[in-house]
Amino acid sequence: MLSRTADSLYWLSRYVERAENTARIIDAASRLASLPTGYGSGTNEWESALAATGCLAAFREVYDEEPTAAAAVDFLAFSPANASSIKSCLETARFNARAVRTALTAEMWETINSAWLELKDYGPGELDLSQLADFLRFVKRISLAFDGSAYRTMLRNDAYWFSRLGVFVERADATARLLDVKYHVLLPPEDEVGGSLDYFQWTSILRAVSAQTSYHWVYRQSLKPWLVADLMILNQQMPRSLAACYDSLTRNLDQIAHFYGRQGASQRAARAAYTRLESTDVETIFAGGLHEFLSAFIAENTRLGALITEQYLV
């Protein structure tokens, strides 16, 4: 496979996954911002949403004001000044899909092309809650349809494996950032860990990654921060957990190495990161600092993306 084809497949999947993750974060921020005043926090939930997507610095370059709901939603969903906005992500994904049209199945192309066409029905400006909810459902539906069509219709070859690498590198980054922002930004210093605000925030985070039911199924008790961290970091039954992402990354990189007959730095880095996740526990993570663990993981995940690019995509 040509490196530029592999690169387009990899980034096509990353941008579709990024659009869905951003939609989920906007949904979580919208729920938190609408909490009754009795639960009100002293932080800006929309600033937290921008931080979770890694867009806070870019937002401040464009806007002179503190993030408001309208400004944050516009920047995260529609702004051309934000390369990671939902609209930018879906447009870039469609560009990459056109470049590798023959490597995609008909269902995959139809999903991403119809999303690009339907996206024109949505635009910047004040969205009421029902319109915003409709838009976010549209984005999540497109991502699920694209991912599902890839899983159900693609030949299991290098095109499929590079596509899956993009999904799981992006998903691992989003999960780690979401956890880090909740732990260090969202709950005000004067509020009680385990209090009502903390409870609603963790509930919103779990709902953002469709894990609320999974949490109660696995742990069968009330929400506890260390158990949420365990679910989203170490539990391989949870498809968005860091461990599950790196299990998939390791397996897909090994498939590529076997197919091409040679391993490299990306396989070694993914395997080392996966081994570290397997050999630790949530008590050890909290003892060393959750923020420190997640910061190191995000840096390591970024490094893996760079190694994949250097080894296969350039």
PDB file of N, CA and C in Angstrom, residues 30-112:
ATOM      1  N   SER A  30     -22.940  20.672  28.166  1.00  0.00           N
ATOM      2  CA  SER A  30     -24.293  21.217  28.142  1.00  0.00           C
ATOM      3  C   SER A  30     -25.108  20.698  29.327  1.00  0.00           C
ATOM      4  N   ARG A  31     -24.953  19.425  29.656  1.00  0.00           N
ATOM      5  CA  ARG A  31     -25.664  18.860  30.804  1.00  0.00           C
ATOM      6  C   ARG A  31     -25.182  19.482  32.109  1.00  0.00           C
ATOM      7  N   LEU A  32     -23.864  19.654  32.244  1.00  0.00           N
ATOM      8  CA  LEU A  32     -23.312  20.238  33.466  1.00  0.00           C
ATOM      9  C   LEU A  32     -23.744  21.694  33.619  1.00  0.00           C
ATOM     10  N   ALA A  33     -23.756  22.422  32.513  1.00  0.00           N
ATOM     11  CA  ALA A  33     -24.134  23.836  32.571  1.00  0.00           C
ATOM     12  C   ALA A  33     -25.603  24.026  32.926  1.00  0.00           C
ATOM     13  N   SER A  34     -26.408  22.996  32.694  1.00  0.00           N
ATOM     14  CA  SER A  34     -27.843  23.117  32.981  1.00  0.00           C
ATOM     15  C   SER A  34     -28.228  22.564  34.351  1.00  0.00           C
ATOM     16  N   LEU A  35     -27.210  22.217  35.181  1.00  0.00           N
ATOM     17  CA  LEU A  35     -27.517  21.747  36.534  1.00  0.00           C
ATOM     18  C   LEU A  35     -28.238  22.839  37.320  1.00  0.00           C
ATOM     19  N   PRO A  36     -29.114  22.478  38.243  1.00  0.00           N
ATOM     20  CA  PRO A  36     -29.783  23.485  39.087  1.00  0.00           C
ATOM     21  C   PRO A  36     -28.746  24.316  39.837  1.00  0.00           C
ATOM     22  N   THR A  37     -29.099  25.552  40.133  1.00  0.00           N
ATOM     23  CA  THR A  37     -28.155  26.460  40.790  1.00  0.00           C
ATOM     24  C   THR A  37     -27.688  25.940  42.138  1.00  0.00           C
ATOM     25  N   GLY A  38     -28.495  25.100  42.774  1.00  0.00           N
ATOM     26  CA  GLY A  38     -28.088  24.526  44.049  1.00  0.00           C
ATOM     27  C   GLY A  38     -26.877  23.634  43.921  1.00  0.00           C
ATOM     28  N   TYR A  39     -26.643  23.116  42.703  1.00  0.00           N
ATOM     29  CA  TYR A  39     -25.476  22.280  42.460  1.00  0.00           C
ATOM     30  C   TYR A  39     -24.385  23.056  41.731  1.00  0.00           C
ATOM     31  N   GLY A  40     -24.614  24.338  41.511  1.00  0.00           N
ATOM     32  CA  GLY A  40     -23.744  25.118  40.643  1.00  0.00           C
ATOM     33  C   GLY A  40     -22.298  25.098  41.074  1.00  0.00           C
ATOM     34  N   SER A  41     -21.408  25.008  40.096  1.00  0.00           N
ATOM     35  CA  SER A  41     -19.975  24.990  40.386  1.00  0.00           C
ATOM     36  C   SER A  41     -19.401  26.373  40.206  1.00  0.00           C
ATOM     37  N   GLY A  42     -18.181  26.543  40.707  1.00  0.00           N
ATOM     38  CA  GLY A  42     -17.500  27.824  40.552  1.00  0.00           C
ATOM     39  C   GLY A  42     -16.608  27.858  39.343  1.00  0.00           C
ATOM     40  N   THR A  43     -16.706  26.823  38.497  1.00  0.00           N
ATOM     41  CA  THR A  43     -15.882  26.775  37.303  1.00  0.00           C
ATOM     42  C   THR A  43     -16.755  26.953  36.077  1.00  0.00           C
ATOM     43  N   ASN A  44     -16.117  27.194  34.944  1.00  0.00           N
ATOM     44  CA  ASN A  44     -16.807  27.353  33.684  1.00  0.00           C
ATOM     45  C   ASN A  44     -16.790  26.016  32.952  1.00  0.00           C
ATOM     46  N   GLU A  45     -17.950  25.369  32.848  1.00  0.00           N
ATOM     47  CA  GLU A  45     -18.008  24.059  32.206  1.00  0.00           C
ATOM     48  C   GLU A  45     -17.573  24.131  30.750  1.00  0.00           C
ATOM     49  N   TRP A  46     -17.802  25.273  30.102  1.00  0.00           N
ATOM     50  CA  TRP A  46     -17.422  25.396  28.695  1.00  0.00           C
ATOM     51  C   TRP A  46     -15.916  25.570  28.546  1.00  0.00           C
ATOM     52  N   GLU A  47     -15.284  26.200  29.527  1.00  0.00           N
ATOM     53  CA  GLU A  47     -13.815  26.235  29.528  1.00  0.00           C
ATOM     54  C   GLU A  47     -13.257  24.822  29.696  1.00  0.00           C
ATOM     55  N   SER A  48     -13.903  24.033  30.538  1.00  0.00           N
ATOM     56  CA  SER A  48     -13.491  22.647  30.724  1.00  0.00           C
ATOM     57  C   SER A  48     -13.652  21.844  29.435  1.00  0.00           C
ATOM     58  N   ALA A  49     -14.740  22.097  28.702  1.00  0.00           N
ATOM     59  CA  ALA A  49     -14.959  21.396  27.433  1.00  0.00           C
ATOM     60  C   ALA A  49     -13.870  21.742  26.426  1.00  0.00           C
ATOM     61  N   LEU A  50     -13.500  23.009  26.369  1.00  0.00           N
ATOM     62  CA  LEU A  50     -12.424  23.424  25.466  1.00  0.00           C
ATOM     63  C   LEU A  50     -11.101  22.786  25.869  1.00  0.00           C
ATOM     64  N   ALA A  51     -10.855  22.698  27.183  1.00  0.00           N
ATOM     65  CA  ALA A  51      -9.618  22.071  27.658  1.00  0.00           C
ATOM     66  C   ALA A  51      -9.608  20.588  27.333  1.00  0.00           C
ATOM     67  N   ALA A  52     -10.754  19.922  27.464  1.00  0.00           N
ATOM     68  CA  ALA A  52     -10.829  18.483  27.202  1.00  0.00           C
ATOM     69  C   ALA A  52     -10.555  18.151  25.742  1.00  0.00           C
ATOM     70  N   THR A  53     -10.902  19.048  24.843  1.00  0.00           N
ATOM     71  CA  THR A  53     -10.650  18.826  23.418  1.00  0.00           C
ATOM     72  C   THR A  53      -9.284  19.347  22.983  1.00  0.00           C
ATOM     73  N   GLY A  54      -8.548  19.966  23.901  1.00  0.00           N
ATOM     74  CA  GLY A  54      -7.244  20.529  23.550  1.00  0.00           C
ATOM     75  C   GLY A  54      -7.328  21.806  22.741  1.00  0.00           C
ATOM     76  N   CYS A  55      -8.481  22.496  22.820  1.00  0.00           N
ATOM     77  CA  CYS A  55      -8.727  23.674  21.982  1.00  0.00           C
ATOM     78  C   CYS A  55      -8.726  24.982  22.757  1.00  0.00           C
ATOM     79  N   LEU A  56      -8.413  24.949  24.054  1.00  0.00           N
ATOM     80  CA  LEU A  56      -8.547  26.154  24.867  1.00  0.00           C
ATOM     81  C   LEU A  56      -7.600  27.256  24.404  1.00  0.00           C
ATOM     82  N   ALA A  57      -6.354  26.913  24.124  1.00  0.00           N
ATOM     83  CA  ALA A  57      -5.386  27.927  23.675  1.00  0.00           C
ATOM     84  C   ALA A  57      -5.813  28.524  22.337  1.00  0.00           C
ATOM     85  N   ALA A  58      -6.289  27.672  21.421  1.00  0.00           N
ATOM     86  CA  ALA A  58      -6.749  28.170  20.117  1.00  0.00           C
ATOM     87  C   ALA A  58      -7.971  29.059  20.269  1.00  0.00           C
ATOM     88  N   PHE A  59      -8.866  28.719  21.194  1.00  0.00           N
ATOM     89  CA  PHE A  59     -10.047  29.542  21.440  1.00  0.00           C
ATOM     90  C   PHE A  59      -9.639  30.935  21.898  1.00  0.00           C
ATOM     91  N   ARG A  60      -8.678  31.015  22.803  1.00  0.00           N
ATOM     92  CA  ARG A  60      -8.259  32.303  23.343  1.00  0.00           C
ATOM     93  C   ARG A  60      -7.524  33.155  22.321  1.00  0.00           C
ATOM     94  N   GLU A  61      -7.017  32.536  21.270  1.00  0.00           N
ATOM     95  CA  GLU A  61      -6.412  33.323  20.187  1.00  0.00           C
ATOM     96  C   GLU A  61      -7.479  33.999  19.334  1.00  0.00           C
ATOM     97  N   VAL A  62      -8.681  33.438  19.327  1.00  0.00           N
ATOM     98  CA  VAL A  62      -9.768  33.962  18.492  1.00  0.00           C
ATOM     99  C   VAL A  62     -10.695  34.877  19.280  1.00  0.00           C
ATOM    100  N   TYR A  63     -10.976  34.510  20.540  1.00  0.00           N
ATOM    101  CA  TYR A  63     -11.928  35.247  21.364  1.00  0.00           C
ATOM    102  C   TYR A  63     -11.207  35.952  22.516  1.00  0.00           C
ATOM    103  N   ASP A  64     -11.633  37.177  22.786  1.00  0.00           N
ATOM    104  CA  ASP A  64     -11.070  37.937  23.904  1.00  0.00           C
ATOM    105  C   ASP A  64     -11.839  37.702  25.208  1.00  0.00           C
ATOM    106  N   GLU A  65     -12.955  37.017  25.117  1.00  0.00           N
ATOM    107  CA  GLU A  65     -13.827  36.827  26.274  1.00  0.00           C
ATOM    108  C   GLU A  65     -13.621  35.458  26.909  1.00  0.00           C
ATOM    109  N   GLU A  66     -14.121  35.324  28.134  1.00  0.00           N
ATOM    110  CA  GLU A  66     -14.170  34.009  28.763  1.00  0.00           C
ATOM    111  C   GLU A  66     -15.196  33.155  28.007  1.00  0.00           C
ATOM    112  N   PRO A  67     -14.976  31.861  27.935  1.00  0.00           N
ATOM    113  CA  PRO A  67     -15.888  31.021  27.146  1.00  0.00           C
ATOM    114  C   PRO A  67     -17.328  31.068  27.643  1.00  0.00           C
ATOM    115  N   THR A  68     -18.220  31.392  26.736  1.00  0.00           N
ATOM    116  CA  THR A  68     -19.656  31.298  26.999  1.00  0.00           C
ATOM    117  C   THR A  68     -20.193  30.090  26.233  1.00  0.00           C
ATOM    118  N   ALA A  69     -21.423  29.710  26.521  1.00  0.00           N
ATOM    119  CA  ALA A  69     -22.008  28.563  25.842  1.00  0.00           C
ATOM    120  C   ALA A  69     -22.027  28.780  24.324  1.00  0.00           C
ATOM    121  N   ALA A  70     -22.489  29.948  23.894  1.00  0.00           N
ATOM    122  CA  ALA A  70     -22.614  30.209  22.455  1.00  0.00           C
ATOM    123  C   ALA A  70     -21.250  30.214  21.771  1.00  0.00           C
ATOM    124  N   ALA A  71     -20.261  30.891  22.383  1.00  0.00           N
ATOM    125  CA  ALA A  71     -18.932  30.981  21.775  1.00  0.00           C
ATOM    126  C   ALA A  71     -18.251  29.619  21.741  1.00  0.00           C
ATOM    127  N   ALA A  72     -18.362  28.867  22.844  1.00  0.00           N
ATOM    128  CA  ALA A  72     -17.702  27.564  22.904  1.00  0.00           C
ATOM    129  C   ALA A  72     -18.321  26.576  21.917  1.00  0.00           C
ATOM    130  N   VAL A  73     -19.656  26.550  21.850  1.00  0.00           N
ATOM    131  CA  VAL A  73     -20.317  25.633  20.907  1.00  0.00           C
ATOM    132  C   VAL A  73     -19.959  26.005  19.476  1.00  0.00           C
ATOM    133  N   ASP A  74     -19.971  27.299  19.170  1.00  0.00           N
ATOM    134  CA  ASP A  74     -19.606  27.738  17.817  1.00  0.00           C
ATOM    135  C   ASP A  74     -18.176  27.322  17.475  1.00  0.00           C
ATOM    136  N   PHE A  75     -17.242  27.505  18.413  1.00  0.00           N
ATOM    137  CA  PHE A  75     -15.837  27.185  18.149  1.00  0.00           C
ATOM    138  C   PHE A  75     -15.630  25.681  18.032  1.00  0.00           C
ATOM    139  N   LEU A  76     -16.267  24.909  18.911  1.00  0.00           N
ATOM    140  CA  LEU A  76     -16.069  23.462  18.907  1.00  0.00           C
ATOM    141  C   LEU A  76     -16.833  22.769  17.785  1.00  0.00           C
ATOM    142  N   ALA A  77     -17.933  23.348  17.358  1.00  0.00           N
ATOM    143  CA  ALA A  77     -18.775  22.669  16.378  1.00  0.00           C
ATOM    144  C   ALA A  77     -18.589  23.167  14.949  1.00  0.00           C
ATOM    145  N   PHE A  78     -18.434  24.479  14.765  1.00  0.00           N
ATOM    146  CA  PHE A  78     -18.533  25.021  13.411  1.00  0.00           C
ATOM    147  C   PHE A  78     -17.362  25.880  12.945  1.00  0.00           C
ATOM    148  N   SER A  79     -16.551  26.399  13.841  1.00  0.00           N
ATOM    149  CA  SER A  79     -15.587  27.426  13.467  1.00  0.00           C
ATOM    150  C   SER A  79     -14.518  26.923  12.494  1.00  0.00           C
ATOM    151  N   PRO A  80     -14.339  27.616  11.357  1.00  0.00           N
ATOM    152  CA  PRO A  80     -13.245  27.261  10.443  1.00  0.00           C
ATOM    153  C   PRO A  80     -11.879  27.608  11.025  1.00  0.00           C
ATOM    154  N   ALA A  81     -11.860  28.457  12.063  1.00  0.00           N
ATOM    155  CA  ALA A  81     -10.596  28.793  12.719  1.00  0.00           C
ATOM    156  C   ALA A  81     -10.103  27.664  13.614  1.00  0.00           C
ATOM    157  N   ASN A  82     -10.951  26.683  13.854  1.00  0.00           N
ATOM    158  CA  ASN A  82     -10.597  25.532  14.681  1.00  0.00           C
ATOM    159  C   ASN A  82     -10.507  24.296  13.799  1.00  0.00           C
ATOM    160  N   ALA A  83      -9.294  23.818  13.572  1.00  0.00           N
ATOM    161  CA  ALA A  83      -9.100  22.648  12.711  1.00  0.00           C
ATOM    162  C   ALA A  83      -9.698  21.387  13.306  1.00  0.00           C
ATOM    163  N   SER A  84     -10.014  21.422  14.608  1.00  0.00           N
ATOM    164  CA  SER A  84     -10.606  20.266  15.268  1.00  0.00           C
ATOM    165  C   SER A  84     -12.096  20.443  15.545  1.00  0.00           C
ATOM    166  N   SER A  85     -12.708  21.484  14.986  1.00  0.00           N
ATOM    167  CA  SER A  85     -14.156  21.626  15.141  1.00  0.00           C
ATOM    168  C   SER A  85     -14.850  20.465  14.428  1.00  0.00           C
ATOM    169  N   ILE A  86     -16.074  20.177  14.841  1.00  0.00           N
ATOM    170  CA  ILE A  86     -16.800  19.058  14.236  1.00  0.00           C
ATOM    171  C   ILE A  86     -16.927  19.241  12.726  1.00  0.00           C
ATOM    172  N   LYS A  87     -17.292  20.453  12.301  1.00  0.00           N
ATOM    173  CA  LYS A  87     -17.431  20.702  10.863  1.00  0.00           C
ATOM    174  C   LYS A  87     -16.111  20.519  10.133  1.00  0.00           C
ATOM    175  N   SER A  88     -15.023  21.051  10.699  1.00  0.00           N
ATOM    176  CA  SER A  88     -13.702  20.890  10.070  1.00  0.00           C
ATOM    177  C   SER A  88     -13.314  19.425  10.008  1.00  0.00           C
ATOM    178  N   CYS A  89     -13.576  18.682  11.087  1.00  0.00           N
ATOM    179  CA  CYS A  89     -13.229  17.264  11.121  1.00  0.00           C
ATOM    180  C   CYS A  89     -13.962  16.481  10.037  1.00  0.00           C
ATOM    181  N   LEU A  90     -15.274  16.708   9.909  1.00  0.00           N
ATOM    182  CA  LEU A  90     -16.046  15.958   8.919  1.00  0.00           C
ATOM    183  C   LEU A  90     -15.678  16.369   7.488  1.00  0.00           C
ATOM    184  N   GLU A  91     -15.362  17.631   7.288  1.00  0.00           N
ATOM    185  CA  GLU A  91     -14.930  18.067   5.958  1.00  0.00           C
ATOM    186  C   GLU A  91     -13.578  17.455   5.595  1.00  0.00           C
ATOM    187  N   THR A  92     -12.642  17.435   6.551  1.00  0.00           N
ATOM    188  CA  THR A  92     -11.330  16.836   6.300  1.00  0.00           C
ATOM    189  C   THR A  92     -11.456  15.331   6.116  1.00  0.00           C
ATOM    190  N   ALA A  93     -12.345  14.702   6.891  1.00  0.00           N
ATOM    191  CA  ALA A  93     -12.567  13.267   6.740  1.00  0.00           C
ATOM    192  C   ALA A  93     -13.098  12.957   5.337  1.00  0.00           C
ATOM    193  N   ARG A  94     -14.018  13.775   4.850  1.00  0.00           N
ATOM    194  CA  ARG A  94     -14.557  13.546   3.514  1.00  0.00           C
ATOM    195  C   ARG A  94     -13.483  13.748   2.442  1.00  0.00           C
ATOM    196  N   PHE A  95     -12.601  14.734   2.636  1.00  0.00           N
ATOM    197  CA  PHE A  95     -11.479  14.952   1.711  1.00  0.00           C
ATOM    198  C   PHE A  95     -10.582  13.719   1.661  1.00  0.00           C
ATOM    199  N   ASN A  96     -10.256  13.165   2.834  1.00  0.00           N
ATOM    200  CA  ASN A  96      -9.426  11.964   2.881  1.00  0.00           C
ATOM    201  C   ASN A  96     -10.151  10.763   2.281  1.00  0.00           C
ATOM    202  N   ALA A  97     -11.470  10.684   2.498  1.00  0.00           N
ATOM    203  CA  ALA A  97     -12.244   9.575   1.938  1.00  0.00           C
ATOM    204  C   ALA A  97     -12.238   9.619   0.407  1.00  0.00           C
ATOM    205  N   ARG A  98     -12.338  10.805  -0.150  1.00  0.00           N
ATOM    206  CA  ARG A  98     -12.285  10.939  -1.618  1.00  0.00           C
ATOM    207  C   ARG A  98     -10.944  10.484  -2.153  1.00  0.00           C
ATOM    208  N   ALA A  99      -9.872  10.776  -1.387  1.00  0.00           N
ATOM    209  CA  ALA A  99      -8.525  10.418  -1.834  1.00  0.00           C
ATOM    210  C   ALA A  99      -8.313   8.910  -1.884  1.00  0.00           C
ATOM    211  N   VAL A 100      -9.072   8.162  -1.058  1.00  0.00           N
ATOM    212  CA  VAL A 100      -8.904   6.701  -1.008  1.00  0.00           C
ATOM    213  C   VAL A 100     -10.238   6.017  -1.304  1.00  0.00           C
ATOM    214  N   ARG A 101     -11.014   6.610  -2.192  1.00  0.00           N
ATOM    215  CA  ARG A 101     -12.359   6.116  -2.482  1.00  0.00           C
ATOM    216  C   ARG A 101     -12.347   4.627  -2.813  1.00  0.00           C
ATOM    217  N   THR A 102     -11.374   4.164  -3.571  1.00  0.00           N
ATOM    218  CA  THR A 102     -11.356   2.761  -3.997  1.00  0.00           C
ATOM    219  C   THR A 102     -10.968   1.812  -2.869  1.00  0.00           C
ATOM    220  N   ALA A 103     -10.398   2.343  -1.776  1.00  0.00           N
ATOM    221  CA  ALA A 103     -10.035   1.495  -0.634  1.00  0.00           C
ATOM    222  C   ALA A 103     -11.184   1.348   0.354  1.00  0.00           C
ATOM    223  N   LEU A 104     -12.249   2.135   0.155  1.00  0.00           N
ATOM    224  CA  LEU A 104     -13.401   2.087   1.047  1.00  0.00           C
ATOM    225  C   LEU A 104     -14.508   1.244   0.441  1.00  0.00           C
ATOM    226  N   THR A 105     -15.345   0.683   1.290  1.00  0.00           N
ATOM    227  CA  THR A 105     -16.533   0.000   0.781  1.00  0.00           C
ATOM    228  C   THR A 105     -17.607   1.044   0.447  1.00  0.00           C
ATOM    229  N   ALA A 106     -18.601   0.626  -0.305  1.00  0.00           N
ATOM    230  CA  ALA A 106     -19.660   1.554  -0.709  1.00  0.00           C
ATOM    231  C   ALA A 106     -20.366   2.135   0.510  1.00  0.00           C
ATOM    232  N   GLU A 107     -20.584   1.314   1.542  1.00  0.00           N
ATOM    233  CA  GLU A 107     -21.279   1.777   2.736  1.00  0.00           C
ATOM    234  C   GLU A 107     -20.481   2.842   3.474  1.00  0.00           C
ATOM    235  N   MET A 108     -19.178   2.685   3.542  1.00  0.00           N
ATOM    236  CA  MET A 108     -18.340   3.672   4.220  1.00  0.00           C
ATOM    237  C   MET A 108     -18.368   5.007   3.487  1.00  0.00           C
ATOM    238  N   TRP A 109     -18.229   4.960   2.165  1.00  0.00           N
ATOM    239  CA  TRP A 109     -18.234   6.199   1.381  1.00  0.00           C
ATOM    240  C   TRP A 109     -19.598   6.897   1.471  1.00  0.00           C
ATOM    241  N   GLU A 110     -20.665   6.139   1.361  1.00  0.00           N
ATOM    242  CA  GLU A 110     -21.999   6.731   1.434  1.00  0.00           C
ATOM    243  C   GLU A 110     -22.237   7.389   2.794  1.00  0.00           C
ATOM    244  N   THR A 111     -21.747   6.784   3.849  1.00  0.00           N
ATOM    245  CA  THR A 111     -21.914   7.351   5.184  1.00  0.00           C
ATOM    246  C   THR A 111     -21.206   8.685   5.307  1.00  0.00           C
ATOM    247  N   ILE A 112     -19.944   8.745   4.907  1.00  0.00           N
ATOM    248  CA  ILE A 112     -19.173   9.970   5.092  1.00  0.00           C
ATOM    249  C   ILE A 112     -19.610  11.043   4.101  1.00  0.00           C
TER     250      ILE A 112
END
